[in-house]
Each structure stands twice: as C-alpha cells, then as structure tokens.
XYZ file of C-alpha atoms in Angstrom:
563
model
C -46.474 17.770 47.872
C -45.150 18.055 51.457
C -44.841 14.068 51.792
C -42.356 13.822 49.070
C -40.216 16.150 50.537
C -36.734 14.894 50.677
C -36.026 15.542 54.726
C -38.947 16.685 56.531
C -36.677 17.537 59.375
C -34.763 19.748 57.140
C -31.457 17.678 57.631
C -28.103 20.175 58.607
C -24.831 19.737 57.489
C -22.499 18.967 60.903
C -19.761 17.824 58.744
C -17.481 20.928 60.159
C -17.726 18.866 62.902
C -14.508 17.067 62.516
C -12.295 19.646 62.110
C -13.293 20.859 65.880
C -11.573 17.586 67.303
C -8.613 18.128 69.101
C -6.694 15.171 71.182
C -6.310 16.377 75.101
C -2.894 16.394 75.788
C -0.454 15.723 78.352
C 1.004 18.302 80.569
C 4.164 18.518 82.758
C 2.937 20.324 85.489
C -1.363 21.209 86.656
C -1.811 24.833 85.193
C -2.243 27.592 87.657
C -6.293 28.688 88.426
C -7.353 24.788 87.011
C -9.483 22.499 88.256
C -7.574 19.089 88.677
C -8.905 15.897 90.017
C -6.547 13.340 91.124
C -8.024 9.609 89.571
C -6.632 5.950 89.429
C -5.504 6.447 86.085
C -4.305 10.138 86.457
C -4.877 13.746 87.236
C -7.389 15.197 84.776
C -7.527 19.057 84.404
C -11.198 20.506 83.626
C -12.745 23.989 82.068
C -14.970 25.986 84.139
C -18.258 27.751 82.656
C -19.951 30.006 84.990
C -19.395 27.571 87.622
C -19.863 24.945 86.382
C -16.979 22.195 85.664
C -16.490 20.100 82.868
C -14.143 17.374 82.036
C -14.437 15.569 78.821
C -11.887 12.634 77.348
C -11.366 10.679 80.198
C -10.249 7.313 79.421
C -12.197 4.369 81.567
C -10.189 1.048 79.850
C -6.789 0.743 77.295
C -7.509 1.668 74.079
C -9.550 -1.254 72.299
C -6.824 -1.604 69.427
C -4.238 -4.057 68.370
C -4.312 -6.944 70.456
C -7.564 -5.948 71.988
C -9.641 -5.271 69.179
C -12.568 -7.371 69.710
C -11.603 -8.200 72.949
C -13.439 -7.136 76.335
C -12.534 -4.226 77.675
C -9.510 -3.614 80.232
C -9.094 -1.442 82.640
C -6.383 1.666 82.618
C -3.109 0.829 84.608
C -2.238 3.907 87.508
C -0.581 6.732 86.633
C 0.902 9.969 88.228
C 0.567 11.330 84.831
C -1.610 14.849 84.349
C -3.857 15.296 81.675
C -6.009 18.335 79.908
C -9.838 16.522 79.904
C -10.809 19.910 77.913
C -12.645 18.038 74.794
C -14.815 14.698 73.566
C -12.788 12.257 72.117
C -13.660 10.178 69.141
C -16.984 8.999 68.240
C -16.916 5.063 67.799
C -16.620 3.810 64.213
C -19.793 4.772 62.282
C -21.235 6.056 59.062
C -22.641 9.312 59.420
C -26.103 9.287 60.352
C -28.881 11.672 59.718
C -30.490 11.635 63.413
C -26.973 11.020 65.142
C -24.844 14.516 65.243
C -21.592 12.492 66.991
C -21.490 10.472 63.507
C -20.125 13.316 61.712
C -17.209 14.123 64.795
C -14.000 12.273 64.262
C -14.635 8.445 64.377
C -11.983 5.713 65.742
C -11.412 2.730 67.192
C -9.762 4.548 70.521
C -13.133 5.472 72.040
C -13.620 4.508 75.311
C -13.915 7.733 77.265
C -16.453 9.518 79.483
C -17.350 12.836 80.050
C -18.298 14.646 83.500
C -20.108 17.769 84.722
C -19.932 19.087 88.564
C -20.714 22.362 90.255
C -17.592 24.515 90.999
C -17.968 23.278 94.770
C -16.629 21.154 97.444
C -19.542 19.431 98.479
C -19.651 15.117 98.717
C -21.633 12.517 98.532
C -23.466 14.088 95.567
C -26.001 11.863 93.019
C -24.843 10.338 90.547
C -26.747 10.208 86.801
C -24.446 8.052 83.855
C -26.120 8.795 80.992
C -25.785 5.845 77.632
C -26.764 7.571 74.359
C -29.105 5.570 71.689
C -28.060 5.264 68.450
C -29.799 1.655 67.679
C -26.434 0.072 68.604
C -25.021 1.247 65.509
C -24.541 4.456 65.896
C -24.186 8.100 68.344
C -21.778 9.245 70.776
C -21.008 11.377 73.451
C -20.540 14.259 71.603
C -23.540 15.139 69.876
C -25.544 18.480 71.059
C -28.231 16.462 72.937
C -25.861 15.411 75.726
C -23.991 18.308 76.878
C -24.582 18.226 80.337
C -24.304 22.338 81.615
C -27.620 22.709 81.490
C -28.538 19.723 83.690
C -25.653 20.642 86.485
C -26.596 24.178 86.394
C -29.888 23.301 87.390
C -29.170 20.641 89.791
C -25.968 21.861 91.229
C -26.497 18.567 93.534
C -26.215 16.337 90.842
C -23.038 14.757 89.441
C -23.320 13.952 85.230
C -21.375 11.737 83.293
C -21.760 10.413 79.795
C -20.179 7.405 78.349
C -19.192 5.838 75.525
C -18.994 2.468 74.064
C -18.008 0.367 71.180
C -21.382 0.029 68.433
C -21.686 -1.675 65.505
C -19.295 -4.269 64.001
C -17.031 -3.219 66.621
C -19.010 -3.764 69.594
C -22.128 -5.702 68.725
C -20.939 -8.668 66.429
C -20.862 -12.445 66.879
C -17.365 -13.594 65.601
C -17.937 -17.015 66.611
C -19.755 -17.844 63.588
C -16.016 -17.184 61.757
C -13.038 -19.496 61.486
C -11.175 -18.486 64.258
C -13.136 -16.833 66.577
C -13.918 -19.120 69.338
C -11.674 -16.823 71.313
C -14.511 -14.045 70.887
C -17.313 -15.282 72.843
C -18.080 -12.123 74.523
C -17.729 -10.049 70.939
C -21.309 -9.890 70.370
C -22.061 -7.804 73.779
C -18.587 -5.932 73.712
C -20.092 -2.112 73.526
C -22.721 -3.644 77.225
C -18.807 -4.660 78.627
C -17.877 -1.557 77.566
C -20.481 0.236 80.114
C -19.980 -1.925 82.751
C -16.229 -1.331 82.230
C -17.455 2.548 82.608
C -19.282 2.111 85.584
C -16.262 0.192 87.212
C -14.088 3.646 86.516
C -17.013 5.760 88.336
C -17.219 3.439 91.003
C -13.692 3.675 91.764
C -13.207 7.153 91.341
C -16.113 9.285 91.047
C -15.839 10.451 94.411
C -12.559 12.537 93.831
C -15.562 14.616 91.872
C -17.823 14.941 94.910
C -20.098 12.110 93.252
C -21.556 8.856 95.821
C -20.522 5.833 94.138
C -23.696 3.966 96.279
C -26.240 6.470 94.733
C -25.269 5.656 90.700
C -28.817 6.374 88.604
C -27.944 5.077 84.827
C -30.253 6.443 82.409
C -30.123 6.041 78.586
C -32.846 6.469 75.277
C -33.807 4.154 72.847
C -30.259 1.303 72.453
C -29.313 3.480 75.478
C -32.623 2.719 77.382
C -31.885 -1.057 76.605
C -28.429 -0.966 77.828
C -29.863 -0.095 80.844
C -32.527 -2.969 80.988
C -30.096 -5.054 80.079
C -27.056 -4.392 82.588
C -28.649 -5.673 85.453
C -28.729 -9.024 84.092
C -25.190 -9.213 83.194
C -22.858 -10.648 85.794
C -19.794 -7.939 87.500
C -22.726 -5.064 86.885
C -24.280 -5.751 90.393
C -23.334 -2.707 92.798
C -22.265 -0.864 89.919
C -25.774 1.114 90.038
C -28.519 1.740 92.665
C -31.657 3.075 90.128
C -32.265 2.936 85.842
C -33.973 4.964 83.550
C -35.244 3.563 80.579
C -36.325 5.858 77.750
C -38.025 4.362 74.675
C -36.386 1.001 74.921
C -35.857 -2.066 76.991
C -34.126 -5.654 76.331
C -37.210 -6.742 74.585
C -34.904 -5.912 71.304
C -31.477 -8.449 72.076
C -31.700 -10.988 69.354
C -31.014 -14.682 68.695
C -27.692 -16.091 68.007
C -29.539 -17.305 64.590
C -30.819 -13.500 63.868
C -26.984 -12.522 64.681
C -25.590 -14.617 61.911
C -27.738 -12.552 59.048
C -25.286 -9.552 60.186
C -21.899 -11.954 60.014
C -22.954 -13.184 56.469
C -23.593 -9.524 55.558
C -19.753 -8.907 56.311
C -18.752 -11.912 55.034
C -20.566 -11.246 51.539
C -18.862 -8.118 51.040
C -15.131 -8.889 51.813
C -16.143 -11.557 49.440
C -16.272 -9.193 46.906
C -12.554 -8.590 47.516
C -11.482 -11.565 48.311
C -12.323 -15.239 47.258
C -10.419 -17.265 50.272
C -12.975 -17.758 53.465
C -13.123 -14.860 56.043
C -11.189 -15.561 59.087
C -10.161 -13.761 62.255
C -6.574 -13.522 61.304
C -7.536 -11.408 58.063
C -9.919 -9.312 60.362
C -7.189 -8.587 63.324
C -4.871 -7.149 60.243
C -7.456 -4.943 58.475
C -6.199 -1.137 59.402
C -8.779 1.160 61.174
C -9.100 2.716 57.880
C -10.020 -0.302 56.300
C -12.717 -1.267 58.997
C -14.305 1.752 58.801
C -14.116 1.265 55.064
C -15.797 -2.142 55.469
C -18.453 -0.485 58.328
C -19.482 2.272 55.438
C -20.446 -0.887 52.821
C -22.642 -2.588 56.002
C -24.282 0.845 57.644
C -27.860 -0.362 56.321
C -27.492 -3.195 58.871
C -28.950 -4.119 62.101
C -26.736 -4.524 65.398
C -28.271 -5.365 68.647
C -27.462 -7.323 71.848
C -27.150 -11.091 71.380
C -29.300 -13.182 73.944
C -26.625 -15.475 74.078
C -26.612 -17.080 77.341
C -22.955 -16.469 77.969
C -23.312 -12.376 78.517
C -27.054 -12.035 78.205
C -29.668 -14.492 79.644
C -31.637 -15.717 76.688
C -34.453 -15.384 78.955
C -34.595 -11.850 79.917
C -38.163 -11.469 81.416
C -37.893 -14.660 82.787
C -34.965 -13.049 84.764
C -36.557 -10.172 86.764
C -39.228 -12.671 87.371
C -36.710 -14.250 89.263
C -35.637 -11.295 90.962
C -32.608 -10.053 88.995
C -33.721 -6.399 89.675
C -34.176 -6.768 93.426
C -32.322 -3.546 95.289
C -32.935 -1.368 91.725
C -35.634 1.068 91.422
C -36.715 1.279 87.943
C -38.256 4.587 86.078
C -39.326 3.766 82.193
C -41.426 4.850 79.852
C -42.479 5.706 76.027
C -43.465 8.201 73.571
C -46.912 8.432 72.047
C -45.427 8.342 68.460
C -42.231 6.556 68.678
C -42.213 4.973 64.997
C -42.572 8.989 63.764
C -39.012 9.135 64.358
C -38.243 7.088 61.394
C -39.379 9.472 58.970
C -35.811 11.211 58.606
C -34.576 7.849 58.101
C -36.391 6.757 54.788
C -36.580 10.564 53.936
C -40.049 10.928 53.476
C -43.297 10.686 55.186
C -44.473 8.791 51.727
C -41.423 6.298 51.471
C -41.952 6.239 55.876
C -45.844 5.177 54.836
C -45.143 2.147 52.777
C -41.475 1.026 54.638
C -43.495 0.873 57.854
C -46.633 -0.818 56.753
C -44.240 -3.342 54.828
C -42.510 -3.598 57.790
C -45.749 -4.466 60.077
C -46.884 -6.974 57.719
C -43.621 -9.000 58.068
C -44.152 -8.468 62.148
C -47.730 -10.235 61.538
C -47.392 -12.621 59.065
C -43.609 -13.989 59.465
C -42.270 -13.070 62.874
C -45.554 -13.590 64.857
C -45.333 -17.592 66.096
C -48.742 -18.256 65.299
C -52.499 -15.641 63.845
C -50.233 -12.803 64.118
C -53.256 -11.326 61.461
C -56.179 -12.577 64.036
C -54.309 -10.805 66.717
C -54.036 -7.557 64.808
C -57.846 -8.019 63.494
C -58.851 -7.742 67.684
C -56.252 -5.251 68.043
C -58.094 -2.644 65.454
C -61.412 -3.579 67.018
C -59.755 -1.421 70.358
C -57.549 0.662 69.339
C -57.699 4.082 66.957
C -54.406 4.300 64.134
C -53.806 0.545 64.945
C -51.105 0.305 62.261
C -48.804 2.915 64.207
C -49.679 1.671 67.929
C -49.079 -1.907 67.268
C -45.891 -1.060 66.353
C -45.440 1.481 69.777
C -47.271 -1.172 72.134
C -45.151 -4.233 70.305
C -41.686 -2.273 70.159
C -42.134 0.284 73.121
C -44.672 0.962 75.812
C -45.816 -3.037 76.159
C -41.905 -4.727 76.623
C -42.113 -1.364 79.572
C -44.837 -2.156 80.692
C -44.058 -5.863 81.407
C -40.906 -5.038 83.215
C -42.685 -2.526 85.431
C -45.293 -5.259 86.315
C -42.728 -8.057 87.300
C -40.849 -5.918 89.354
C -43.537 -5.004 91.114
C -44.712 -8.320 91.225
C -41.158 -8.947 93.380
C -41.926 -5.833 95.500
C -39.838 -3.656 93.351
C -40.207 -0.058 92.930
C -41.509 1.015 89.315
C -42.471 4.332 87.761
C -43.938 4.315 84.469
C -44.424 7.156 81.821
C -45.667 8.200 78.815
C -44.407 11.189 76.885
C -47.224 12.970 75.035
C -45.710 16.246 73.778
C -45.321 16.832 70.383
C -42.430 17.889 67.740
C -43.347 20.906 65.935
C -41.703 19.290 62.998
C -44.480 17.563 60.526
C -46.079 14.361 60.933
C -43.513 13.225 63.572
C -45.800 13.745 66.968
C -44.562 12.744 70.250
C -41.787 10.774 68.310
C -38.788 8.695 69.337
C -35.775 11.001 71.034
C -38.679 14.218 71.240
C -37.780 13.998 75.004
C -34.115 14.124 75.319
C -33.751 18.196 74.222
C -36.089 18.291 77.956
C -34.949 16.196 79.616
C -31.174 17.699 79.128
C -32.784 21.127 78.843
C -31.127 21.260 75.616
C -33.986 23.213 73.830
C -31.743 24.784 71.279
C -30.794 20.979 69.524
C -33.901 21.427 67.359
C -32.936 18.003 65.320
C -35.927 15.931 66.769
C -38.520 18.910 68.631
C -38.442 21.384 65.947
C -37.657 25.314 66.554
C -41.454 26.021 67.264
C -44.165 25.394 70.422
C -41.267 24.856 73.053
C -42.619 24.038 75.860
C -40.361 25.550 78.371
C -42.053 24.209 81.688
C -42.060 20.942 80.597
C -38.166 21.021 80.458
C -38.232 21.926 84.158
C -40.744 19.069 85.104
C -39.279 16.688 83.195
C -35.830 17.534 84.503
C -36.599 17.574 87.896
C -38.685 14.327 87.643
C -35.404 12.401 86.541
C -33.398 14.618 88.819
C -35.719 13.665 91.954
C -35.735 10.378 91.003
C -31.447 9.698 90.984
C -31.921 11.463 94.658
C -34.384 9.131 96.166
C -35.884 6.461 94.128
C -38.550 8.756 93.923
C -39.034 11.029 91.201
C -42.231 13.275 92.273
C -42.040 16.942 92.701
C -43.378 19.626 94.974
C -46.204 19.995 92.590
C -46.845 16.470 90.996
C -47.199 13.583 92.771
C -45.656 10.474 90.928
C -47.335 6.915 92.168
C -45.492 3.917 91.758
C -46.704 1.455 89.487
C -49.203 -1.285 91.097
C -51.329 -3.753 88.507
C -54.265 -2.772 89.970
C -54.011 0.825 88.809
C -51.892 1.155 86.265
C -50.566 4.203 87.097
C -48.589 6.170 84.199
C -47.542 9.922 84.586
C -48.112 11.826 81.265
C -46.116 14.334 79.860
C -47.486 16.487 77.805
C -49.412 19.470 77.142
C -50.374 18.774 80.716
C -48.313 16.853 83.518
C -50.735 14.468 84.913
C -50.527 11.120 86.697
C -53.314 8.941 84.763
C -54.774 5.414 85.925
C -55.862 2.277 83.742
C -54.599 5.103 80.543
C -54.987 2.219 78.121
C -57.785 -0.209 77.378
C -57.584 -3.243 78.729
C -57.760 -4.952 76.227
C -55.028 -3.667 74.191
C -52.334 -4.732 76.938
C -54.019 -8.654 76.738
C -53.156 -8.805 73.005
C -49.650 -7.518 73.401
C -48.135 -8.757 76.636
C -48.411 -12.230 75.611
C -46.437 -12.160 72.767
C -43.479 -9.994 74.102
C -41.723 -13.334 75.134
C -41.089 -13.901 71.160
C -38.015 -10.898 71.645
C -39.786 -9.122 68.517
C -37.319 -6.722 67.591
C -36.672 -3.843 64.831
C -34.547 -5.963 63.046
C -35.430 -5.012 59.465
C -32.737 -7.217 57.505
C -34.802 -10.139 56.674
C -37.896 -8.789 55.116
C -39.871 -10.387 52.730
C -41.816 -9.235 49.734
C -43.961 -12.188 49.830
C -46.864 -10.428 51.904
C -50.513 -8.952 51.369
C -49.242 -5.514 50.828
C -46.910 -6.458 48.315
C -48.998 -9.125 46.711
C -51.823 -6.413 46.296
C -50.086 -3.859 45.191
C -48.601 -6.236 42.483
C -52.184 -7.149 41.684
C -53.005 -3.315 41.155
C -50.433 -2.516 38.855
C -50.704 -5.963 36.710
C -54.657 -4.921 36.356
C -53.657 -0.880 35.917
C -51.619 -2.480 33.610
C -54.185 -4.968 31.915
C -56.890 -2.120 31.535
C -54.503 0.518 29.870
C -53.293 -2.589 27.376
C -57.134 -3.168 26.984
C -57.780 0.267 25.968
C -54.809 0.324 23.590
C -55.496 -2.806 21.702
C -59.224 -1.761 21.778
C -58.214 1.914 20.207
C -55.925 -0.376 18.036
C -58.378 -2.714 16.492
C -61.370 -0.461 15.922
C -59.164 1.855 13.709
C-alpha cells in the first residue's frame, strides 16, 4: 500500500554534492572584465549571469575554530587582500538530512559566510532582503537549491539578496554550562542567533559598496529561520541592524528552558561515555578534531537543538517582551501553512509510521507538557474544529504563537501582516505542508523536494514574490492587484495564498484562537526527546494486542482441549 512506502517524496541522492565544493581563492591582482567590490575585510570578485551578479563565500567573522570554537563570533580584521567569491562555502557541521540538500555539501566548522545577488548596475540605495534558512536548528545551509537567489534579483532588479549562514547544532545551539568547565560559555547555547547578528553587522557596514541601503535591511527566514527572525529583535547589539522581518512557519514560541537544554548535554555526555569513563569536560571537548566532532554530531543527529530562553541572550519572557515594546520601529510580515505537520512525513518515512509518531507525539503535548486539562482543552477544541488532531498541532506550533505576535504589536501600534499559505504539494498526503512556500517565494519552481513536479502554480510564484518583495520596499507588501490590510483584532485580517489570492477576515472560528492563545505562554515546542510511552494511545494499543493476544491463545487452548 501507498502508506508504507519507504519515501513518499521519492528521496534523491545529492551526495555528488561534495565533490562540487571548491575553496575561493586568493588572487594577486582583480581579473580583467570582473566585477570587484571593495569591503572592510577585502575586495571580493563576483560571476555575472545574464546580468545578474553573484558573490558567494564571503566571510562575515574569523573562522569559529581553535580558540574560538564555542566562542561568539568575531568580526574579520581589514584587509587589502582580493578574493574570488565565485562559490558557497561549507555547510555547518551536520548529518545529512533528507529535507536539507546543503547537508550533503561539504560540512565544517569554518562556516561563517554569506552569499549576495545584485543587478549588473550602478544604482544605490537599493532594498535589502537577508534571508536565514530553517533547518530546525540542526541542520541546512546556504547552499541548498531553495536559496539561490537569480531568480529573485532577476525579477526585482531593485532588490539586493543575501543569504547567511550560521553555526547549528552542537556547534551553535548547546548549553556548555551544564559541563565542568564551561562557565566561560555562557553565550554557547545562542551561538548560531550571534552568528546572524554578527552577519548583519558585516551588511551593515558594507553592503552599500553593493548598491544595498543598510537603513532599509528586511530579514526573512522559514521555519528555525522564521524564529531567528522573531527572536533577533529581542537580543541586545541587533537593534538598527534591521528595519522589517518575515517570519515563515515559525516564531520564538519554540526557544526552550535551560532544564529542556540539559536533556541535549546529557545526550552528548552519554555517548562520549561510551568511550570514555572520566567526566566530560571542556578541555576534552576544545581538543576533539573537527573530524571527531562531526563524528560525535553523527551519534546525536536524532536530537533536538533550539534557542535557550536563557535570560542572558534570550529573554525568558519572549511575548512578554513585544508587549513591552521590543518591536517598536519593525514592521512585521508572518504567517503559516495550512498543513505544516505534513512536512514530517519524509522524516519518519512513511505516511503510516508519520500517523502513529504524530498522534504519539500529540498525546505527550496533552497529557505531559500541557500545565493543567490539556485533554479538556482538546475535547472543546474537536467540538470547533474539523481534523483536530493535525490543527492542534498547526494552531499550537504555528499559526497561534503568529498570531499572538501580530496582535501585541499591534496592540503597541505596530505594523503587522499576517498570512496563511493554502496551496498544496502535489506530492501525497503532504498538503499545504511546512517549506511548500519557499520554491515561490524564491521562484525556485524547479527544487521539486517539498512542491512536487506537478500542479505548479506559476502565478502564485509572482504574487507571492512580489508580496515579500513590496513588503522589504515599504513596510507594505500589497500589490497593484491585491490589497494587503494590516492586521487589527477587530478583523482579523489574513491574506490567503492559495488556489486563489484573497485577503480573508475573522478566517478562523473564534473559538479556536480562545483555546490556543492562552496556553502559548507555556513555550510548547517540537522538542520530541522526552516522550513517554505512558499515554492513552500507547496504553490502548497495549490493551489491543494483550486481548488479540488472549483471544488467539483462547482459540488455541480451546482447539487444544476438545481434541
């Protein structure tokens, strides 16, 4: 049957991948007919592509190695030197990953670069859109198919594009405190959000050499992208960095605990265990080679790495923070999809392992992780809302923690857009899934990984991309053809992008926001590492097999005795 089927999304092989990196070099003199561009840190030659420029590889801070492993980032020291920016560098450590293509590129700790896209032209003073990749914090890079930025300059000649990259998993997103040594490392579970900031600092310093206005920065970023971007304007040194955000399919509503942290540290600590029986200290970490932490990161890659709510980098109160007005200045344009948790699919393999994971995965949300009749809450919930299981997980995870950041912004006299993307994969049972936006929005259509090769819906790509465009030029992202309302309580105002491009009041019942909203101040995230078995599903399905398994004994002993 279809649902057993191995990878719905018939996975590809980008393991050739690797053997197309190649380190940009240093030249002695700028070749003749090039495009150079004279920054702090060096004069970085680009390619040209029917007029359009790109320049990939550019280092924003030192390499993170040696003495600055684990350490925040710093910025590059001037230089005269000239350098070829002609290809990505590294990917950030990783295991490969079936829904991140950069995972199978060439992986290092040397990673901090960013990429940049301009029309061949001399014009100033041009937007500027930093796009953050997803990858739930643990994975992804600049590299992968998604993000190649021609398509967007080509159609917005106006419009500078950059991409960056930052440190994930154990190397950017782990608390080292909780080790023998590593009171030194306070800022080590936030590194990879340093990292961007660090980024932005390099494009607000030099992005005007490209024709870019460092006072008109939009950042945008999907799913641990989309909360980077949520989360940045809470973290002190980012202010001024950016004028607008765009938040696609995620928000800070996922940053974790410093207790939820430590299940990750004891994860690592377990498995050097099994190697070695003295305690695990920062001196033994600082002299593993990069061979042997990306050894170490391949026995961990089932864990979960997030921003820490730690009060030192992150507030632990995030809402509570643009309720006070940490967005003030920053126009805000987020949104969903209508079948986020689809996504995960490719990553148990099935739509039949996907069925029970997710459900087993719910029950923990309602019974465990819920402070207090997380199951009377649901109960109400299915009484309003049709495929409850699935949209309690979108509202709880997604659309709600968006909705309550467009709402207190507004409530400070902030300008918020909301969306909700409605278009479906062509690939089966996925819908309107998690990342289904990103081959539009980049008018990437080819990258099939996520909206299938089939129904491509060509005019939404335009829309879309001029919606995001629009709104990195003015705050405003409504076209010629589609006006886009800001978001007021009163009306609830989402635009919908879909089949049709429509701007939709009051889209949701009522109700359904009441039951969610409150609860989004317990920071329930997708943290799957502490599940439990003890729950209904479990318990019943135990109860079905012991009586399968009672009535076939029954019928045996039965067959048995009346021989």
């Amino acid at each position: 049957m279809e649902i057993f089927n191995f990878f719905l999304s018939e996975g590809k092989d980008y393991s050739y991948l690797k053997k197309q990196y190649k380190k940009n070099k240093k030249l002695e003199t700028i070749p003749q007919n090039s495009f150079p561009v004279k920054c702090h840190n060096g004069t970085f030659v680009g390619k040209e592509k029917e007029n359009i420029i790109s320049y990939k590889g550019i280092p924003f801070a030192k390499p993170p190695i040696k003495n600055l492993r684990w350490k925040p980032p710093v910025e590059c020291d001037n230089s005269n030197d000239i350098f070829e920016a002609y290809c990505f560098e590294k990917s950030p450590i990783q295991s490969v990953c079936e829904g991140e293509t950069a995972s199978n590129y060439e992986i290092g700790e040397d990673c901090l670069y960013l990429n940049i896209w301009k029309n061949n032209d001399n014009e100033k003073n041009k937007p500027v859109m930093v796009f953050i990749h997803g990858g739930a914090f643990g994975w992804g890079g600049t590299s992968d198919f998604l993000y190649e930025g021609f398509n967007f300059v080509k159609n917005h000649k106006d419009i500078i594009l950059v991409t960056i990259a930052y440190r994930v998993g154990m190397m950017g997103f782990i608390d080292l405190t909780q080790i023998k040594g590593g009171e030194n490392y306070k800022a080590s579970p936030n590194l990879g959000l340093l990292d961007q900031i660090q980024a932005l600092k390099w494009i607000n310093k030099n992005i005007e050499n490209f024709g870019g206005d460092k006072n008109n920065v939009t950042i945008f970023g999907e799913s641990a992208g989309a909360s980077s971007v949520t989360i940045l304007p809470l973290i002190k040194g980012s202010k001024g960095l950016f004028k607008r955000i765009i938040s696609q399919s995620g928000s800070f509503a996922w940053a974790i605990t410093r207790d939820e942290g430590k299940i990750l540290i004891d994860e690592i600590k377990s498995e050097i265990k099994k190697e070695r029986k003295e305690e695990i200290d920062m001196d033994y970490l600082l002299n593993l080679s990069e061979e042997e932490i990306i050894n170490l990161n391949e026995r961990v890659d089932h864990s979960i790495y997030a921003p820490m709510r730690d009060g030192y980098i992150i507030p632990e109160d995030c809402y509570g923070e643009v309720e006070r007005g940490a967005y003030d200045g920053i126009d805000v344009m987020i949104g969903s999809n209508a079948d986020e948790i689809g996504y995960f699919i490719c990553e148990f393999g099935s739509y039949f392992l996907f069925s029970i994971g997710f459900i087993l995965f719910l029950e923990n949300i309602l019974y465990k992780r819920i402070k207090k009749n997380g199951y009377e809450l649901f109960s109400e919930y299915e009484k309003c809302v049709k495929d409850a299981k699935s949209n309690f997980l979108n509202d709880l995870l997604f659309r709600s923690p968006a909705l309550k950041l467009a709402q207190l912004h507004s409530k400070n006299n902030g300008n918020a857009y909301l969306y909700y993307w409605t278009y479906p994969s062509s690939i089966p049972y996925f819908g309107a899934c998690h990342a289904v936006e990103l081959a539009y929005v980049f008018n990437n259509l080819h990258v099939d990984i996520f909206i299938g090769d089939k129904n491509i819906n060509y005019k939404l790509a335009d829309v879309s991309q001029n919606m995001w465009a629009n709104f990195a030029k003015s705050g405003n992202p409504s076209t010629k053809d589609c006006k886009w309302e800001k978001y007021d309580e009163k009306n609830n105002y989402y635009m919908v992008l879909g089949k049709e491009v429509e701007l939709k009041k009051n889209l949701f019942n009522k109700k359904r926001d009441e039951l969610i909203l409150p609860i989004l101040d317990q920071y329930i995230s997708y943290n799957y590492m502490d599940l439990s078995y003890n729950v209904p599903m479990v318990r019943k399905a135990i109860f079905i097999i012991l009586a399968i398994f009672g009535v076939i004994i029954s019928v045996l002993l039965n067959k048995y005795l009346t021989k």
